[in-house]
Coordinates of C-alpha atoms in Angstrom, one line a residue:
X1 CA -97.2 -10.2 91.8
X2 CA -97.2 -9.5 88.1
X3 CA -100.4 -8.2 86.6
X4 CA -101.8 -8.5 83.3
X5 CA -104.7 -6.4 82.1
X6 CA -106.2 -9.4 80.5
X7 CA -106.3 -12.0 83.4
X8 CA -110.0 -11.9 84.2
X9 CA -111.8 -15.0 85.7
X10 CA -114.2 -15.5 87.5
X11 CA -113.6 -14.9 91.2
X12 CA -115.8 -16.2 94.8
X13 CA -115.8 -13.4 97.7
X14 CA -116.4 -13.3 100.9
X15 CA -118.2 -10.7 102.4
X16 CA -115.9 -8.7 105.1
X17 CA -118.8 -6.0 105.4
X18 CA -121.1 -3.7 103.6
X19 CA -122.4 -1.1 105.2
X20 CA -123.8 2.7 104.8
X21 CA -121.0 5.0 104.8
X22 CA -123.4 8.4 104.6
X23 CA -126.3 8.7 106.6
X24 CA -129.4 9.6 104.4
X25 CA -132.2 7.9 103.6
X26 CA -132.9 8.6 100.0
X27 CA -130.8 6.1 98.4
X28 CA -127.5 5.9 100.5
X29 CA -124.1 5.0 99.8
X30 CA -122.8 1.8 100.5
X31 CA -119.1 0.7 101.3
X32 CA -118.7 -3.2 100.7
X33 CA -115.2 -5.3 101.2
X34 CA -114.8 -8.1 100.4
X35 CA -111.8 -11.1 100.4
X36 CA -110.8 -13.1 97.8
X37 CA -107.9 -15.3 96.7
X38 CA -104.2 -13.1 95.6
X39 CA -104.7 -14.5 92.2
X40 CA -106.8 -11.9 91.8
X41 CA -105.2 -7.8 90.5
X42 CA -105.8 -5.2 88.9
X43 CA -105.3 -1.5 87.9
X44 CA -106.9 1.4 88.8
X45 CA -109.5 2.4 86.4
X46 CA -110.8 -2.0 86.1
X47 CA -114.0 -2.6 87.3
X48 CA -115.3 -5.9 88.4
X49 CA -119.4 -7.6 87.2
X50 CA -120.7 -9.2 91.3
X51 CA -123.6 -11.4 90.0
X52 CA -126.7 -10.9 92.6
X53 CA -128.6 -12.8 90.7
X54 CA -127.0 -15.0 93.2
X55 CA -129.2 -14.5 96.7
X56 CA -127.2 -13.7 100.1
X57 CA -127.9 -16.1 103.0
X58 CA -129.9 -13.3 104.7
X59 CA -132.4 -13.4 102.0
X60 CA -132.9 -17.5 102.2
X61 CA -133.1 -17.0 105.9
X62 CA -136.1 -14.0 105.4
X63 CA -137.9 -16.0 102.6
X64 CA -137.6 -19.5 104.8
X65 CA -139.6 -17.7 108.1
X66 CA -141.8 -15.5 105.8
X67 CA -145.0 -15.6 107.7
X68 CA -143.7 -17.8 110.4
X69 CA -143.6 -20.6 108.5
X70 CA -140.6 -22.3 106.4
X71 CA -141.1 -21.5 103.1
X72 CA -138.0 -23.1 101.1
X73 CA -136.1 -21.1 98.1
X74 CA -137.9 -21.6 94.7
X75 CA -137.5 -19.3 91.3
X76 CA -140.8 -18.5 91.5
X77 CA -139.6 -16.2 95.3
X78 CA -136.8 -15.2 93.7
X79 CA -138.7 -13.5 91.2
X80 CA -141.4 -12.2 93.3
X81 CA -138.1 -10.0 95.0
X82 CA -137.5 -9.1 91.6
X83 CA -134.3 -10.9 91.3
X84 CA -131.3 -8.7 88.7
X85 CA -130.8 -11.0 85.9
X86 CA -127.2 -9.4 84.6
X87 CA -124.2 -9.2 86.7
X88 CA -123.7 -5.6 87.1
X89 CA -120.4 -3.7 87.2
X90 CA -118.7 -1.5 90.0
X91 CA -115.5 0.3 90.0
X92 CA -112.7 -1.3 92.4
X93 CA -112.7 1.7 95.0
X94 CA -109.5 0.1 96.3
X95 CA -107.8 -3.2 96.1
X96 CA -104.7 -3.8 98.1
X97 CA -103.1 -7.2 100.0
X98 CA -104.0 -7.9 103.5
X99 CA -102.6 -10.7 105.8
X100 CA -102.5 -13.1 102.7
X101 CA -105.0 -12.7 101.0
X102 CA -106.5 -9.7 98.7
X103 CA -108.9 -7.1 99.7
X104 CA -111.5 -5.1 97.4
X105 CA -113.4 -2.5 98.0
X106 CA -116.4 -1.1 96.5
X107 CA -118.5 1.9 96.8
X108 CA -122.3 1.9 95.6
X109 CA -125.4 3.5 95.4
X110 CA -128.3 1.9 96.7
X111 CA -131.2 3.1 94.2
X112 CA -132.5 -0.4 92.7
X113 CA -133.7 -3.9 92.6
X114 CA -129.6 -4.9 91.9
X115 CA -128.4 -2.4 94.6
X116 CA -130.9 -3.3 96.9
X117 CA -130.4 -6.9 96.5
X118 CA -126.5 -6.5 96.8
X119 CA -127.0 -4.3 100.1
X120 CA -128.4 -7.3 102.0
X121 CA -125.2 -9.9 101.7
X122 CA -123.8 -9.6 105.3
X123 CA -120.2 -10.2 106.4
X124 CA -119.6 -14.2 106.0
X125 CA -121.4 -14.3 102.5
X126 CA -120.4 -15.0 100.0
X127 CA -120.7 -13.7 95.9
X128 CA -119.5 -14.4 93.2
X129 CA -117.8 -11.7 90.6
X130 CA -116.1 -11.7 86.9
X131 CA -113.2 -9.3 86.8
X132 CA -111.0 -7.5 86.3
X133 CA -112.5 -5.6 83.2
X134 CA -111.5 -3.5 81.5
X135 CA -108.7 -2.7 79.0
X136 CA -107.5 0.6 79.5
X137 CA -106.7 1.7 82.6
X138 CA -105.2 5.4 84.2
X139 CA -101.6 6.4 83.5
X140 CA -99.9 8.8 84.9
X141 CA -97.2 11.3 82.6
X142 CA -93.7 11.2 83.0
X143 CA -93.3 14.7 84.7
X144 CA -96.1 15.4 87.1
X145 CA -95.6 17.8 90.3
X146 CA -99.5 18.3 90.8
X147 CA -103.0 15.8 90.0
X148 CA -106.6 16.7 90.6
X149 CA -108.9 14.5 90.7
X150 CA -113.0 15.6 90.0
X151 CA -115.7 13.3 91.2
X152 CA -119.2 13.3 90.3
X153 CA -121.4 11.5 92.4
X154 CA -120.2 7.4 92.6
X155 CA -117.9 8.6 90.1
X156 CA -115.5 9.8 92.9
X157 CA -115.5 5.7 93.3
X158 CA -113.6 5.2 90.1
X159 CA -110.8 7.6 91.5
X160 CA -110.4 6.1 95.0
X161 CA -108.0 3.5 94.1
X162 CA -105.8 5.6 91.8
X163 CA -105.6 8.2 94.1
X164 CA -104.7 5.9 97.1
X165 CA -102.2 5.3 94.2
X166 CA -100.7 8.4 94.2
X167 CA -101.0 9.3 97.5
X168 CA -98.6 6.3 98.0
X169 CA -95.9 8.0 95.5
X170 CA -95.9 11.3 97.3
X171 CA -98.0 13.4 94.8
X172 CA -100.0 16.0 96.4
X173 CA -103.1 15.6 95.5
X174 CA -106.4 18.2 95.1
X175 CA -109.9 16.5 95.1
X176 CA -113.3 17.7 94.1
X177 CA -115.9 15.4 95.2
X178 CA -119.3 16.8 94.2
X179 CA -123.0 15.9 95.0
X180 CA -127.0 16.8 95.3
X181 CA -126.4 16.9 99.0
X182 CA -124.0 16.6 102.0
X183 CA -125.9 13.1 102.9
X184 CA -125.1 11.7 99.5
X185 CA -121.3 12.8 99.3
X186 CA -119.5 9.4 99.0
X187 CA -117.0 10.0 101.7
X188 CA -117.3 9.6 105.2
X189 CA -117.9 12.6 106.7
X190 CA -115.3 12.5 109.5
X191 CA -113.2 13.6 105.9
X192 CA -115.3 16.4 104.7
X193 CA -116.6 18.3 107.1
X194 CA -113.8 18.2 110.0
X195 CA -110.9 17.6 107.9
X196 CA -109.3 15.8 110.9
X197 CA -106.0 14.1 110.4
X198 CA -107.1 11.7 112.9
X199 CA -108.5 8.9 109.9
X200 CA -107.5 5.6 112.2
X201 CA -110.7 4.1 112.6
X202 CA -112.0 4.7 108.7
X203 CA -111.8 1.9 106.3
X204 CA -108.7 1.3 103.7
X205 CA -110.6 2.9 100.8
X206 CA -110.3 6.6 102.7
X207 CA -107.4 6.5 105.6
X208 CA -105.1 7.8 103.6
X209 CA -107.5 11.1 102.4
X210 CA -106.3 13.3 105.4
X211 CA -105.6 16.9 104.5
X212 CA -102.0 16.6 105.1
X213 CA -102.2 14.6 101.2
X214 CA -105.5 15.5 99.9
X215 CA -106.6 19.3 99.7
X216 CA -110.7 18.6 99.5
X217 CA -113.3 20.7 98.2
X218 CA -116.6 20.0 98.1
X219 CA -119.5 21.0 96.4
X220 CA -123.2 20.7 96.4
X221 CA -126.5 20.9 94.5
X222 CA -128.5 22.3 97.7
X223 CA -125.4 24.1 99.3
X224 CA -125.8 21.9 102.1
X225 CA -122.0 21.6 102.3
X226 CA -118.7 23.2 100.5
X227 CA -119.7 25.3 97.0
X228 CA -123.1 25.2 96.3
X229 CA -123.1 24.3 92.3
X230 CA -121.1 21.8 90.5
X231 CA -118.0 20.0 90.3
X232 CA -117.2 22.3 87.7
X233 CA -117.5 25.3 89.2
X234 CA -114.9 24.3 91.8
X235 CA -112.4 22.8 89.3
X236 CA -112.9 26.2 87.3
X237 CA -111.9 27.7 90.4
X238 CA -108.8 25.7 91.6
X239 CA -107.7 26.5 88.1
X240 CA -107.6 29.8 88.2
X241 CA -106.1 29.4 91.6
X242 CA -102.7 28.3 90.6
X243 CA -102.3 28.7 86.7
X244 CA -101.8 24.9 85.9
X245 CA -98.9 24.0 83.5
X246 CA -97.8 20.9 81.9
X247 CA -97.1 18.8 85.3
X248 CA -100.9 19.0 86.0
X249 CA -102.9 16.0 85.7
X250 CA -106.5 15.3 86.1
X251 CA -108.4 12.9 86.5
X252 CA -112.6 13.1 86.6
X253 CA -115.7 10.4 86.4
X254 CA -118.8 10.8 86.8
X255 CA -121.6 12.1 84.8
X256 CA -121.5 13.0 80.9
X257 CA -122.2 16.6 80.9
X258 CA -120.1 17.4 83.3
X259 CA -117.2 15.2 82.0
X260 CA -117.5 17.2 78.3
X261 CA -117.0 20.5 80.8
X262 CA -113.9 19.0 83.0
X263 CA -112.7 18.2 79.1
X264 CA -113.0 21.3 77.8
X265 CA -111.1 22.8 80.8
X266 CA -108.4 21.2 80.7
X267 CA -107.9 21.2 76.7
X268 CA -108.1 25.0 77.1
X269 CA -105.5 24.7 80.0
X270 CA -103.4 22.5 78.2
X271 CA -103.4 20.2 81.0
X272 CA -103.2 16.4 80.5
X273 CA -106.7 14.8 81.2
X274 CA -107.9 11.3 81.7
X275 CA -111.5 10.5 81.7
X276 CA -113.5 6.8 83.5
X277 CA -116.6 6.5 81.5
X278 CA -120.0 4.9 83.3
X279 CA -121.5 3.8 80.0
X280 CA -125.1 1.5 80.6
X281 CA -123.3 -2.2 80.5
X282 CA -124.8 -5.5 80.5
X283 CA -121.8 -8.0 79.8
X284 CA -119.0 -6.1 81.0
X285 CA -117.1 -8.1 77.4
X286 CA -118.2 -6.7 74.7
X287 CA -120.9 -8.9 73.1
X288 CA -123.5 -6.5 74.6
X289 CA -122.5 -3.3 72.4
X290 CA -124.7 -1.4 75.5
X291 CA -121.5 0.4 76.2
X292 CA -120.4 2.0 72.4
X293 CA -119.0 5.7 72.4
X294 CA -118.1 7.6 69.3
X295 CA -113.6 8.3 69.7
X296 CA -111.8 10.3 67.2
X297 CA -110.3 8.4 64.3
X298 CA -108.3 9.6 61.1
X299 CA -110.5 8.3 58.9
X300 CA -113.0 10.3 56.1
X301 CA -115.6 10.4 59.3
X302 CA -113.6 11.5 61.8
X303 CA -114.6 9.5 64.5
X304 CA -115.4 5.4 65.0
X305 CA -117.1 3.3 67.6
X306 CA -115.5 2.4 70.7
X307 CA -117.1 0.1 73.3
X308 CA -116.3 1.1 77.2
X309 CA -116.2 -2.1 78.9
X310 CA -113.2 -3.6 76.4
X311 CA -111.6 -0.2 75.0
X312 CA -112.2 1.4 77.8
X313 CA -113.0 2.5 80.8
X314 CA -110.3 5.2 80.7
X315 CA -109.7 7.5 77.7
X316 CA -107.9 10.5 77.4
X317 CA -110.2 13.3 77.1
X318 CA -109.0 14.8 73.8
X319 CA -110.1 11.7 71.9
X320 CA -113.6 11.6 72.6
X321 CA -116.6 12.9 70.7
X322 CA -118.2 15.0 73.2
X323 CA -121.0 15.7 71.3
X324 CA -122.4 12.1 71.0
X325 CA -125.1 11.7 68.1

């Protein structure tokens, strides 16, 4: 099916599964898998907004049996449960056609009222999403023989859709994943601790990330897995192992400070680099102006504003003014 960047629409999705993928109880990472009709298409780098103010059926059931008595759902009851007003933006971690329908995967961290609500959805629940959003997506230079992905925390979620596509093209991928602790690495432990080639029982999002396709490095702040330190330090090591060439391509997503260092190192090595920005977004369509950033421009002041939601979220790293006021 042909894809058009401006094909955003409201879609109804059925929850196929929604489960934690990490063992940690502190802000666990969840994988949400959704079933949509085949009219939903998207490109790597685009994102969706999920309507979380819509309570899952499980919440209805909990309200109905509160204190052992039937309690009908009301607006007041929802407010007591800190109902999030705004939709929440999420990267698409994977998208594929399965048995005639579209299956979308979303990787997220449970860390506030919105994602706590999202984690309550169960298989067969329905939710509403808006998308795909974003007009700038990941691209591949004409001649590339090595790809490096750098994901800081949940930033890795924004790279997995693109990573799977490049693996399908037969490109060798080096991935650097960082997190505060081993328990917060947004990948199944099987992938980064054992590096097993047996990925049969993993979700489609992760099933192609075996050692034959991906050279994986891990960094944790406390040293509980992989390199003790930051992903930027591991990225510097990757650049030093084999001198980069114009045939390298680097893609990164994560905290702003991390992206600034990755962009600087890639620029000094003269390597193509795209970054996916995770600015705060309220509407996702350019109305609230919450996700504005400065990019370089050929004008008197040397920069102009752009919106991550409608003019991003993917940018050439060299175009961004990294020292924002």
